Amino acid sequence: MWIDTQDPITVSEMTVAENGETYTYNPGDTEGPAGTYFTIEENDRFFVDWSFNATDETRTFSLRYRVEDVVKVHDDVAELYFQFIGDEWETRTDDVLVRLQLPGEADTEDIRAWGHGPLHGEVTIVDGQTVTWEISPLPENTFLEGRVTFPTDLVPAATQQTGQTALPDILAEEEALAEEANLERGRQQFIWIGAALIVLGSIILAFFIWKRYGKEYTPDFDGDYYRELPADYTPAEMGVLWRFGKTEPEDLTATLVDLARKGNLRLEEYDPQKRGLFGIGGKKQDYRVTLISKGGKLATHETKLLDFMFDKVATNQNQLTFIELEEYAKNQRSAFAKFWQDWKYTLSARGVELDFFDSDVSTGKIIAFGLGFLLLPLGFLAANVLTPALFLAALILIITGTVLRRRSRRGVEDFVRWRAFRRFLQHFSQMERHEIPSLVLWEHYLVYAITLGVAKEVIKQLQIVYPNMESGGHRFGGTWWYMYGTRGPTSFTAMTSSFDNLTSQISQSLQTATSSSSSGSGRGGGFTGGGGFGGGGGFGGGGGGAR
């Protein structure tokens, strides 16, 4: 580090200490061993450098030195005008305390003190012999200087005699600096208020945009339960409404089961006999899907699923096992991922056709994004506290535009009914028997329960209501779901396990395909105290170096 020593200022008696232990002075101009220091004087600067050993730790050092000829004596007052920290100190300092001890005591009315630097500092005349300057923090490359006037008789040996009356000019200069500092404080306060209003305004605006374009419509239906299917679209299409346009593997499972229920497919659990040594280990069970027919009134996503499974994946055009599906996902990752993305897009487009979502939301998004991206360049142009305020306001509006969504009036009416239907599926076993639909209807309900995430609960309750899985000569799933070792479902418990395994295998295949296909790219103001008249106050603008 270095100290400015412009003529006639001199620095002497420099020492460096740590924890009360003074380092050894090392004559010369090169570094010595740990625990030593050396000094150099050149180009009106006094340099000091010390050596120590440290590894990732905090150390505290004390520097003591004498500075001579820094006090000017005028005819009316003595003046100390000194820059304690210069603007070339490149490290932010959390807390700075400068304490000035006058050589003798004077009446506090005869002492005046000012500070120059950031406006949040404070200068205080503590008593008739002590003045302090405090600031927290002091930014890097920012100077801190102080100015004090006091009676001349406190420094009888001072050599800098000006022979002039200086106090009126000093007071006028500091008064001007104080006025400038106060104006700057006013500007800063105005800017802070403006920043707060910008952020508050963006929050209010975001709220009104949400209220106008994002708040769900109030539905007419407010019942707790809905005992029949709220609409006649497929479970995967219902999933688009249920999850705001998102499609999950459960929707594919539900579509397969629904196609089986409608007679297009037959689902069968079987033993592939792929065991390890002595029949130990290996895959214990698999699922076989048999194509019965592609006829009937099928939705586009159902047709695409059948075409993909039996025209692209299956080695036997009429049968497909999930082992084959998994192998295809591993070996034809791109094709599988492309199918999945296309299948999801088809369902998303179907959601638009069915008027699930409010088209006015796009207007709200345009407003929110437009205002947000308009504020971003303004944030770059601002050079004060308005910058983070503008960025925050822009972020609030952009996030609002991102999350803005709303179902249409038709969509919200359907949604609350599906929610009530889901609640009915969870609690129907607690109702009177005459309120419970027939077993054949539950085959239809079950496919929606898969998408709604309550299939396991539905099957458990069906086991309570229909212990033998039969009613009126109808066996649940008897024509479209076959379990290993039987000609029909052996139990609801076995069916629960099978649905879980089926969805798990579909999910695993999708994860294999999509995860693999998505990888592969590695890409001065000065501080002024006491209004210019001493007695302490706030830091103001202006000021220069040591005089």
Coordinates of C-alpha atoms in Angstrom, one line a residue:
M1 CA 0.0 0.0 0.0
W2 CA 1.1 3.6 -0.4
I3 CA 0.4 7.1 1.2
D4 CA 0.4 10.3 -0.8
T5 CA 3.2 12.6 0.4
Q6 CA 2.8 15.7 -1.7
D7 CA 5.1 18.5 -0.6
P8 CA 5.4 19.5 2.3
I9 CA 3.8 16.4 3.8
T10 CA 6.2 13.7 5.0
V11 CA 5.7 10.2 6.5
S12 CA 8.0 8.7 9.1
E13 CA 8.3 6.1 11.9
M14 CA 6.3 3.5 10.0
T15 CA 5.7 0.2 11.8
V16 CA 3.6 -2.9 11.0
A17 CA 2.2 -5.1 13.8
E18 CA 0.0 -8.2 14.2
N19 CA -1.6 -9.1 17.5
G20 CA 0.6 -6.7 19.3
E21 CA 3.8 -8.2 17.8
T22 CA 5.7 -5.7 15.7
Y23 CA 7.2 -6.9 12.4
T24 CA 11.0 -6.5 11.8
Y25 CA 12.0 -3.7 9.5
N26 CA 13.9 -5.0 6.4
P27 CA 16.1 -2.3 4.9
G28 CA 16.1 -2.3 1.1
D29 CA 13.4 -2.5 -1.5
T30 CA 12.6 -6.2 -1.8
E31 CA 10.4 -8.6 0.1
G32 CA 11.9 -10.4 3.1
P33 CA 10.9 -13.4 5.1
A34 CA 7.5 -13.7 6.9
G35 CA 7.3 -11.2 9.8
T36 CA 9.3 -8.4 8.1
Y37 CA 8.4 -5.2 6.2
F38 CA 10.1 -2.6 4.0
T39 CA 9.4 0.9 2.9
I40 CA 10.1 2.9 -0.3
E41 CA 9.6 6.7 -1.0
E42 CA 9.3 7.8 -4.7
N43 CA 7.2 10.0 -6.9
D44 CA 5.5 11.7 -3.9
R45 CA 4.4 8.4 -2.5
F46 CA 5.4 6.4 0.5
F47 CA 5.1 2.7 -0.1
V48 CA 5.0 0.0 2.6
D49 CA 5.0 -3.8 2.0
W50 CA 5.1 -6.7 4.6
S51 CA 5.4 -10.4 4.4
F52 CA 3.4 -13.2 6.1
N53 CA 2.3 -16.8 5.6
A54 CA -1.4 -17.4 5.3
T55 CA -3.8 -20.0 3.8
D56 CA -7.5 -19.2 3.4
E57 CA -7.7 -17.2 6.7
T58 CA -8.4 -13.7 8.0
R59 CA -5.6 -11.7 9.5
T60 CA -5.5 -8.3 11.1
F61 CA -2.5 -5.9 10.8
S62 CA -1.9 -2.5 12.5
L63 CA 0.1 0.2 10.7
R64 CA 1.4 3.1 12.8
Y65 CA 3.2 6.1 11.3
R66 CA 3.8 9.8 11.7
V67 CA 2.5 12.4 9.1
E68 CA 4.1 15.8 9.4
D69 CA 3.2 19.3 8.1
V70 CA -0.4 18.4 7.3
V71 CA -1.9 21.3 9.4
K72 CA -2.2 24.8 8.0
V73 CA -2.3 27.7 10.4
H74 CA -4.3 30.7 9.2
D75 CA -4.6 34.0 11.0
D76 CA -8.0 33.0 12.4
V77 CA -8.0 29.2 12.6
A78 CA -5.9 26.1 12.2
E79 CA -7.0 23.7 9.5
L80 CA -6.5 19.9 8.9
Y81 CA -7.7 18.8 5.4
F82 CA -6.7 15.2 4.8
Q83 CA -7.7 12.3 2.6
F84 CA -7.7 9.3 5.0
I85 CA -8.5 6.8 2.2
G86 CA -7.8 7.5 -1.4
D87 CA -9.8 6.6 -4.5
E88 CA -7.3 4.0 -5.6
W89 CA -8.0 1.6 -2.8
E90 CA -9.5 -1.2 -4.8
T91 CA -11.2 -3.2 -2.0
R92 CA -14.7 -2.5 -0.5
T93 CA -14.4 -1.7 3.2
D94 CA -17.3 -2.8 5.3
D95 CA -16.8 -0.5 8.2
V96 CA -14.5 2.6 8.4
L97 CA -13.9 4.6 11.6
V98 CA -11.5 7.5 11.6
R99 CA -10.8 9.1 15.0
L100 CA -8.9 12.4 15.2
Q101 CA -7.4 13.4 18.6
L102 CA -6.5 17.1 18.7
P103 CA -3.2 18.0 20.6
G104 CA -5.2 19.9 23.2
E105 CA -8.8 20.5 24.3
A106 CA -10.9 23.4 23.0
D107 CA -14.4 24.6 23.3
T108 CA -16.6 22.5 21.0
E109 CA -18.0 25.8 19.6
D110 CA -14.6 26.6 18.3
I111 CA -14.3 23.3 16.4
R112 CA -15.9 22.7 13.0
A113 CA -15.7 19.4 11.1
W114 CA -16.8 18.2 7.6
G115 CA -16.6 14.9 5.8
H116 CA -16.3 14.3 2.0
G117 CA -17.2 11.0 0.4
P118 CA -20.3 8.9 0.0
L119 CA -23.4 10.6 1.3
H120 CA -24.3 7.9 3.8
G121 CA -21.3 8.7 6.1
E122 CA -21.4 10.6 9.4
V123 CA -18.9 13.0 11.0
T124 CA -19.2 13.8 14.7
I125 CA -17.6 16.2 17.1
V126 CA -17.4 13.9 20.1
D127 CA -15.9 16.4 22.6
G128 CA -13.5 19.3 22.7
Q129 CA -10.6 17.1 21.6
T130 CA -12.1 14.3 19.5
V131 CA -13.7 14.2 16.0
T132 CA -14.8 10.9 14.3
W133 CA -15.7 10.0 10.7
E134 CA -17.8 6.8 10.2
I135 CA -19.1 5.1 7.1
S136 CA -20.4 1.6 6.4
P137 CA -19.6 0.5 3.8
L138 CA -17.0 2.4 1.9
P139 CA -17.1 1.2 -1.8
E140 CA -14.0 0.4 -3.6
N141 CA -12.2 3.2 -5.4
T142 CA -14.0 5.8 -3.3
F143 CA -12.1 8.4 -1.2
L144 CA -12.9 9.4 2.4
E145 CA -11.5 12.7 3.6
G146 CA -12.0 15.0 6.5
R147 CA -11.7 18.7 7.2
V148 CA -11.4 20.3 10.6
T149 CA -10.8 23.8 11.9
F150 CA -9.8 24.5 15.5
P151 CA -8.0 27.2 17.5
T152 CA -4.5 28.0 16.4
D153 CA -3.1 27.8 19.9
L154 CA -3.5 24.0 19.9
V155 CA -0.6 23.8 17.3
P156 CA 2.0 26.4 18.3
A157 CA 4.8 24.5 16.5
A158 CA 3.0 24.3 13.1
T159 CA 5.2 25.4 10.3
Q160 CA 2.6 26.0 7.5
Q161 CA 1.7 29.6 8.2
T162 CA -0.6 31.2 5.5
G163 CA -0.9 34.7 7.0
Q164 CA -4.5 34.9 5.8
T165 CA -7.9 34.9 7.2
A166 CA -9.4 31.6 6.0
L167 CA -12.5 30.7 8.0
P168 CA -15.1 32.7 6.0
D169 CA -13.9 31.2 2.7
I170 CA -13.8 27.7 4.3
L171 CA -17.4 28.1 5.5
A172 CA -18.6 29.4 2.2
E173 CA -16.9 26.5 0.4
E174 CA -18.4 23.9 2.7
E175 CA -21.8 25.6 2.6
A176 CA -21.8 25.3 -1.2
L177 CA -20.7 21.6 -0.9
A178 CA -23.4 21.0 1.8
E179 CA -26.1 22.5 -0.5
E180 CA -24.9 20.4 -3.4
A181 CA -24.9 17.3 -1.1
N182 CA -28.4 18.1 0.2
L183 CA -29.6 18.5 -3.4
E184 CA -28.1 15.2 -4.3
R185 CA -29.8 13.6 -1.2
G186 CA -33.1 15.0 -2.5
R187 CA -32.4 13.6 -5.9
Q188 CA -31.5 10.2 -4.4
Q189 CA -34.7 10.2 -2.3
F190 CA -36.7 11.1 -5.3
I191 CA -35.0 8.2 -7.2
W192 CA -35.7 5.8 -4.4
I193 CA -39.3 6.8 -4.3
G194 CA -39.5 6.5 -8.1
A195 CA -37.9 3.0 -7.9
A196 CA -40.4 1.9 -5.2
L197 CA -43.2 3.3 -7.4
I198 CA -41.9 1.4 -10.4
V199 CA -41.8 -1.9 -8.6
L200 CA -45.2 -1.3 -6.9
G201 CA -46.7 -0.2 -10.2
S202 CA -45.4 -3.4 -11.9
I203 CA -47.0 -5.5 -9.1
I204 CA -50.3 -3.7 -9.4
L205 CA -50.2 -4.0 -13.2
A206 CA -49.3 -7.7 -13.0
F207 CA -52.3 -8.2 -10.7
F208 CA -54.7 -6.5 -13.0
I209 CA -53.3 -8.4 -16.0
W210 CA -53.8 -11.6 -14.0
K211 CA -57.3 -10.6 -12.9
R212 CA -58.4 -9.7 -16.5
Y213 CA -56.7 -12.5 -18.4
G214 CA -55.6 -15.2 -15.9
K215 CA -58.1 -15.5 -13.1
E216 CA -60.3 -18.6 -13.6
Y217 CA -64.0 -18.0 -14.5
T218 CA -66.5 -18.8 -11.7
P219 CA -68.2 -22.1 -12.7
D220 CA -72.0 -22.7 -12.4
F221 CA -71.4 -26.1 -10.9
D222 CA -70.5 -26.2 -7.2
G223 CA -71.3 -29.8 -6.2
D224 CA -69.1 -32.1 -4.2
Y225 CA -69.7 -35.2 -6.4
Y226 CA -70.5 -35.9 -10.0
R227 CA -71.6 -39.5 -10.5
E228 CA -71.4 -39.8 -14.3
L229 CA -68.8 -38.9 -16.9
P230 CA -68.8 -35.1 -17.3
A231 CA -68.0 -35.3 -21.1
D232 CA -67.6 -37.9 -23.8
Y233 CA -64.0 -37.1 -24.9
T234 CA -61.2 -39.6 -24.3
P235 CA -59.2 -39.9 -21.1
A236 CA -56.1 -38.5 -22.8
E237 CA -58.0 -35.5 -24.0
M238 CA -59.4 -35.0 -20.5
G239 CA -55.8 -35.1 -19.3
V240 CA -55.0 -32.0 -21.5
L241 CA -57.8 -30.2 -19.7
W242 CA -56.8 -31.6 -16.2
R243 CA -53.1 -30.6 -16.5
F244 CA -53.4 -27.4 -18.5
G245 CA -52.1 -28.9 -21.7
K246 CA -49.6 -31.3 -20.3
T247 CA -49.6 -34.9 -21.3
E248 CA -48.1 -37.7 -19.1
P249 CA -47.4 -41.4 -19.6
E250 CA -50.5 -42.2 -17.6
D251 CA -52.5 -40.8 -20.5
L252 CA -50.9 -43.3 -22.9
T253 CA -51.7 -46.1 -20.4
A254 CA -55.3 -44.9 -20.2
T255 CA -55.6 -44.8 -24.0
L256 CA -54.3 -48.4 -24.3
V257 CA -56.8 -49.6 -21.7
D258 CA -59.6 -47.6 -23.3
L259 CA -58.9 -49.1 -26.7
A260 CA -58.9 -52.5 -25.2
R261 CA -62.3 -51.7 -23.5
K262 CA -63.7 -50.6 -26.8
G263 CA -62.6 -53.8 -28.5
N264 CA -59.7 -52.6 -30.6
L265 CA -57.0 -54.3 -28.5
R266 CA -56.6 -57.1 -26.1
L267 CA -54.2 -56.6 -23.1
E268 CA -52.5 -59.7 -21.7
E269 CA -50.0 -60.3 -18.9
Y270 CA -47.7 -63.2 -19.7
D271 CA -44.5 -64.9 -18.6
P272 CA -41.8 -64.3 -21.3
Q273 CA -39.6 -67.0 -19.8
K274 CA -36.5 -64.8 -19.8
R275 CA -34.9 -66.0 -16.7
G276 CA -31.3 -66.3 -15.5
L277 CA -29.3 -69.3 -14.6
F278 CA -31.4 -72.1 -13.0
G279 CA -34.5 -69.9 -13.6
I280 CA -33.4 -67.3 -11.2
G281 CA -33.6 -63.5 -11.9
G282 CA -34.6 -62.0 -15.2
K283 CA -37.9 -60.4 -16.2
K284 CA -40.8 -62.2 -14.4
Q285 CA -43.6 -60.8 -16.5
D286 CA -44.4 -58.8 -19.5
Y287 CA -47.4 -57.4 -21.3
R288 CA -48.7 -58.4 -24.7
V289 CA -50.9 -56.1 -26.8
T290 CA -52.9 -57.8 -29.5
L291 CA -54.5 -55.8 -32.3
I292 CA -58.1 -56.7 -32.8
S293 CA -59.3 -53.9 -35.1
K294 CA -58.4 -50.4 -36.2
G295 CA -62.0 -49.8 -37.0
G296 CA -64.6 -47.8 -35.2
K297 CA -64.8 -44.1 -34.4
L298 CA -61.3 -43.4 -33.2
A299 CA -59.7 -40.1 -32.3
T300 CA -56.6 -39.0 -34.1
H301 CA -54.3 -39.6 -31.2
E302 CA -55.7 -43.2 -30.8
T303 CA -55.1 -43.9 -34.5
K304 CA -51.6 -42.6 -34.3
L305 CA -50.9 -44.8 -31.2
L306 CA -52.1 -47.9 -33.0
D307 CA -50.2 -47.1 -36.2
F308 CA -47.0 -46.5 -34.2
M309 CA -47.3 -49.6 -32.1
F310 CA -48.2 -52.0 -34.9
D311 CA -46.7 -50.5 -38.0
K312 CA -43.4 -49.1 -36.5
V313 CA -42.6 -51.1 -33.4
A314 CA -44.2 -54.6 -33.6
T315 CA -42.2 -57.3 -35.4
N316 CA -45.5 -59.3 -35.6
Q317 CA -48.0 -56.9 -37.1
N318 CA -50.8 -58.0 -34.9
Q319 CA -49.0 -58.4 -31.6
L320 CA -46.6 -56.3 -29.6
T321 CA -44.9 -57.0 -26.3
F322 CA -43.6 -54.3 -23.9
I323 CA -40.2 -55.9 -24.1
E324 CA -40.2 -55.0 -27.8
L325 CA -41.4 -51.5 -26.9
E326 CA -38.5 -51.1 -24.5
E327 CA -36.0 -52.4 -27.0
Y328 CA -37.4 -50.0 -29.7
A329 CA -37.0 -47.1 -27.3
K330 CA -33.4 -48.0 -26.7
N331 CA -32.5 -48.7 -30.4
Q332 CA -34.7 -46.1 -32.1
R333 CA -34.5 -43.3 -29.6
S334 CA -35.1 -40.5 -32.1
A335 CA -38.1 -42.2 -33.7
F336 CA -39.7 -43.0 -30.3
A337 CA -39.1 -39.4 -29.0
K338 CA -40.5 -38.0 -32.2
F339 CA -43.6 -40.1 -31.8
W340 CA -44.1 -39.0 -28.2
Q341 CA -43.6 -35.3 -29.1
D342 CA -46.1 -35.6 -32.0
W343 CA -48.6 -37.5 -29.9
K344 CA -48.4 -34.8 -27.2
Y345 CA -48.8 -32.1 -29.9
T346 CA -51.8 -33.9 -31.3
L347 CA -53.5 -33.9 -27.9
S348 CA -52.6 -30.2 -27.3
A349 CA -54.2 -29.3 -30.6
R350 CA -57.2 -31.3 -29.7
G351 CA -57.5 -29.2 -26.5
V352 CA -57.7 -26.1 -28.7
E353 CA -60.4 -27.7 -30.8
L354 CA -62.4 -28.6 -27.7
D355 CA -62.2 -25.0 -26.5
F356 CA -60.5 -26.0 -23.2
F357 CA -58.6 -22.8 -22.8
D358 CA -59.3 -19.1 -23.0
S359 CA -57.9 -17.5 -26.2
D360 CA -57.9 -14.1 -24.5
V361 CA -55.0 -15.2 -22.4
S362 CA -52.7 -14.5 -25.4
T363 CA -53.6 -10.9 -25.3
G364 CA -52.6 -10.7 -21.6
K365 CA -49.3 -12.4 -22.4
I366 CA -48.6 -9.9 -25.2
I367 CA -49.3 -7.0 -22.8
A368 CA -47.2 -8.5 -20.0
F369 CA -44.3 -9.5 -22.2
G370 CA -44.4 -6.3 -24.2
L371 CA -44.2 -4.1 -21.1
G372 CA -41.6 -6.3 -19.5
F373 CA -39.3 -6.3 -22.5
L374 CA -39.8 -2.6 -22.9
L375 CA -38.5 -2.0 -19.3
L376 CA -35.4 -4.1 -19.8
P377 CA -33.5 -1.6 -22.1
L378 CA -34.6 1.2 -19.9
G379 CA -32.9 -0.6 -17.0
F380 CA -29.6 -0.7 -19.0
L381 CA -29.9 3.0 -19.8
A382 CA -30.5 4.0 -16.1
A383 CA -27.4 4.6 -14.0
N384 CA -28.6 4.5 -10.5
V385 CA -31.0 2.7 -8.2
L386 CA -33.6 2.8 -11.0
T387 CA -31.7 0.1 -12.8
P388 CA -32.5 -2.8 -10.4
A389 CA -36.0 -1.4 -10.0
L390 CA -36.6 -1.5 -13.7
F391 CA -35.1 -4.9 -14.0
L392 CA -37.2 -6.2 -11.1
A393 CA -40.4 -4.6 -12.6
A394 CA -39.5 -6.2 -16.0
L395 CA -39.0 -9.6 -14.3
I396 CA -42.3 -9.4 -12.5
L397 CA -44.1 -8.7 -15.8
I398 CA -42.3 -11.3 -17.8
I399 CA -43.0 -13.9 -15.1
T400 CA -46.6 -12.8 -15.1
G401 CA -46.8 -13.4 -18.9
T402 CA -45.0 -16.7 -18.5
V403 CA -47.4 -18.2 -15.9
L404 CA -50.6 -16.6 -17.3
R405 CA -53.1 -19.2 -18.2
R406 CA -56.9 -19.8 -17.9
R407 CA -59.4 -22.3 -18.9
S408 CA -62.3 -21.2 -21.0
R409 CA -65.8 -21.0 -19.6
R410 CA -66.6 -24.4 -21.1
G411 CA -63.2 -25.7 -19.9
V412 CA -63.7 -24.6 -16.3
E413 CA -67.2 -26.1 -16.2
D414 CA -65.9 -29.4 -17.4
F415 CA -62.9 -29.2 -15.1
V416 CA -64.9 -28.7 -11.9
R417 CA -67.1 -31.6 -12.9
W418 CA -64.1 -33.8 -13.5
R419 CA -62.8 -32.8 -10.1
A420 CA -66.1 -33.7 -8.5
F421 CA -66.1 -37.0 -10.5
R422 CA -62.6 -37.8 -9.2
R423 CA -63.9 -37.2 -5.7
F424 CA -66.7 -39.5 -6.4
L425 CA -64.3 -42.2 -7.6
Q426 CA -62.4 -41.9 -4.3
H427 CA -65.4 -42.2 -2.1
F428 CA -68.1 -44.2 -3.9
S429 CA -67.7 -47.3 -1.7
Q430 CA -69.1 -45.3 1.2
M431 CA -72.3 -44.5 -0.6
E432 CA -75.6 -46.5 -0.8
R433 CA -75.5 -49.4 -3.2
H434 CA -78.3 -47.9 -5.3
E435 CA -76.2 -44.8 -5.9
I436 CA -73.3 -46.8 -7.4
P437 CA -73.2 -47.4 -11.2
S438 CA -73.2 -50.9 -12.6
L439 CA -69.9 -52.9 -13.0
V440 CA -69.9 -52.5 -16.8
L441 CA -69.8 -48.7 -16.4
W442 CA -66.9 -49.0 -14.1
E443 CA -64.8 -50.4 -16.9
H444 CA -65.4 -47.1 -18.7
Y445 CA -64.8 -45.1 -15.5
L446 CA -61.5 -46.8 -14.8
V447 CA -59.8 -45.5 -17.9
Y448 CA -60.4 -41.9 -16.7
A449 CA -59.3 -42.9 -13.2
I450 CA -55.9 -43.8 -14.7
T451 CA -55.5 -40.3 -16.0
L452 CA -56.9 -38.8 -12.9
G453 CA -54.3 -40.7 -10.8
V454 CA -56.8 -42.6 -8.7
A455 CA -57.0 -46.0 -10.5
K456 CA -55.5 -47.9 -7.6
E457 CA -58.1 -46.4 -5.2
V458 CA -61.0 -47.2 -7.6
I459 CA -59.9 -50.8 -7.9
K460 CA -59.6 -51.2 -4.1
Q461 CA -63.1 -49.9 -3.7
L462 CA -64.5 -52.0 -6.5
Q463 CA -63.1 -55.0 -4.6
I464 CA -65.3 -54.0 -1.6
V465 CA -68.5 -53.4 -3.7
Y466 CA -67.9 -56.3 -6.1
P467 CA -65.7 -58.9 -4.3
N468 CA -65.9 -61.5 -7.1
M469 CA -65.4 -58.9 -9.9
E470 CA -68.7 -60.0 -11.3
S471 CA -72.2 -58.6 -11.4
G472 CA -75.3 -59.7 -13.5
G473 CA -73.2 -62.2 -15.4
H474 CA -70.6 -59.6 -16.4
R475 CA -67.0 -60.2 -15.4
F476 CA -64.9 -57.0 -15.0
G477 CA -62.4 -56.7 -17.9
G478 CA -63.2 -60.3 -18.9
T479 CA -63.1 -59.7 -22.6
W480 CA -60.1 -57.3 -22.9
W481 CA -57.7 -57.9 -20.0
Y482 CA -56.0 -61.3 -19.4
M483 CA -53.8 -62.1 -16.5
Y484 CA -50.9 -64.6 -16.6
G485 CA -52.0 -68.1 -15.8
T486 CA -55.8 -67.4 -16.2
R487 CA -58.4 -66.7 -18.8
G488 CA -59.4 -63.5 -17.1
P489 CA -58.5 -61.3 -14.2
T490 CA -57.8 -63.3 -11.1
S491 CA -58.4 -60.4 -8.6
F492 CA -58.7 -56.7 -8.3
T493 CA -55.4 -56.8 -6.4
A494 CA -53.6 -58.4 -9.4
M495 CA -55.1 -55.8 -11.7
T496 CA -53.9 -53.0 -9.5
S497 CA -50.4 -54.3 -9.7
S498 CA -50.6 -54.8 -13.4
F499 CA -51.7 -51.2 -14.1
D500 CA -48.8 -50.0 -12.0
N501 CA -46.4 -52.1 -13.9
L502 CA -47.9 -51.2 -17.2
T503 CA -47.5 -47.4 -16.6
S504 CA -44.1 -48.0 -15.1
Q505 CA -42.9 -49.7 -18.3
I506 CA -44.3 -47.1 -20.5
S507 CA -42.7 -44.3 -18.5
Q508 CA -39.3 -46.1 -18.6
S509 CA -39.5 -46.5 -22.3
L510 CA -40.4 -42.8 -22.7
Q511 CA -37.6 -41.7 -20.4
T512 CA -35.1 -43.9 -22.3
A513 CA -36.1 -42.4 -25.6
T514 CA -36.5 -38.7 -24.6
S515 CA -33.4 -38.5 -22.4
S516 CA -31.1 -39.9 -25.0
S517 CA -32.5 -37.8 -27.8
S518 CA -32.2 -34.6 -25.9
S519 CA -28.5 -34.9 -25.2
G520 CA -25.5 -34.6 -27.5
S521 CA -24.7 -30.8 -27.7
G522 CA -22.0 -29.5 -25.6
R523 CA -22.1 -26.2 -26.0
G524 CA -17.4 11.8 -5.3
G525 CA -19.2 13.2 -4.1
G526 CA -18.0 14.3 -0.7
F527 CA -19.6 14.1 2.7
T528 CA -20.4 17.3 4.6
G529 CA -21.4 17.5 8.3
G530 CA -23.4 20.0 10.3
G531 CA -24.6 22.0 7.3
G532 CA -21.1 23.4 6.9
F533 CA -21.0 24.9 10.4
G534 CA -19.5 22.1 12.4
G535 CA -21.1 20.1 15.2
G536 CA -21.6 16.9 13.2
G537 CA -24.0 15.8 10.5
G538 CA -24.2 13.7 7.3
F539 CA -21.7 13.1 4.6
G540 CA -22.0 15.4 1.6
G541 CA -20.6 15.7 -1.9
G542 CA -17.5 17.4 -3.1
G543 CA -14.0 17.7 -1.7
G544 CA -10.5 16.8 -3.0
G545 CA -7.3 15.4 -1.8
A546 CA -5.0 16.4 1.0
R547 CA -4.1 20.1 0.8

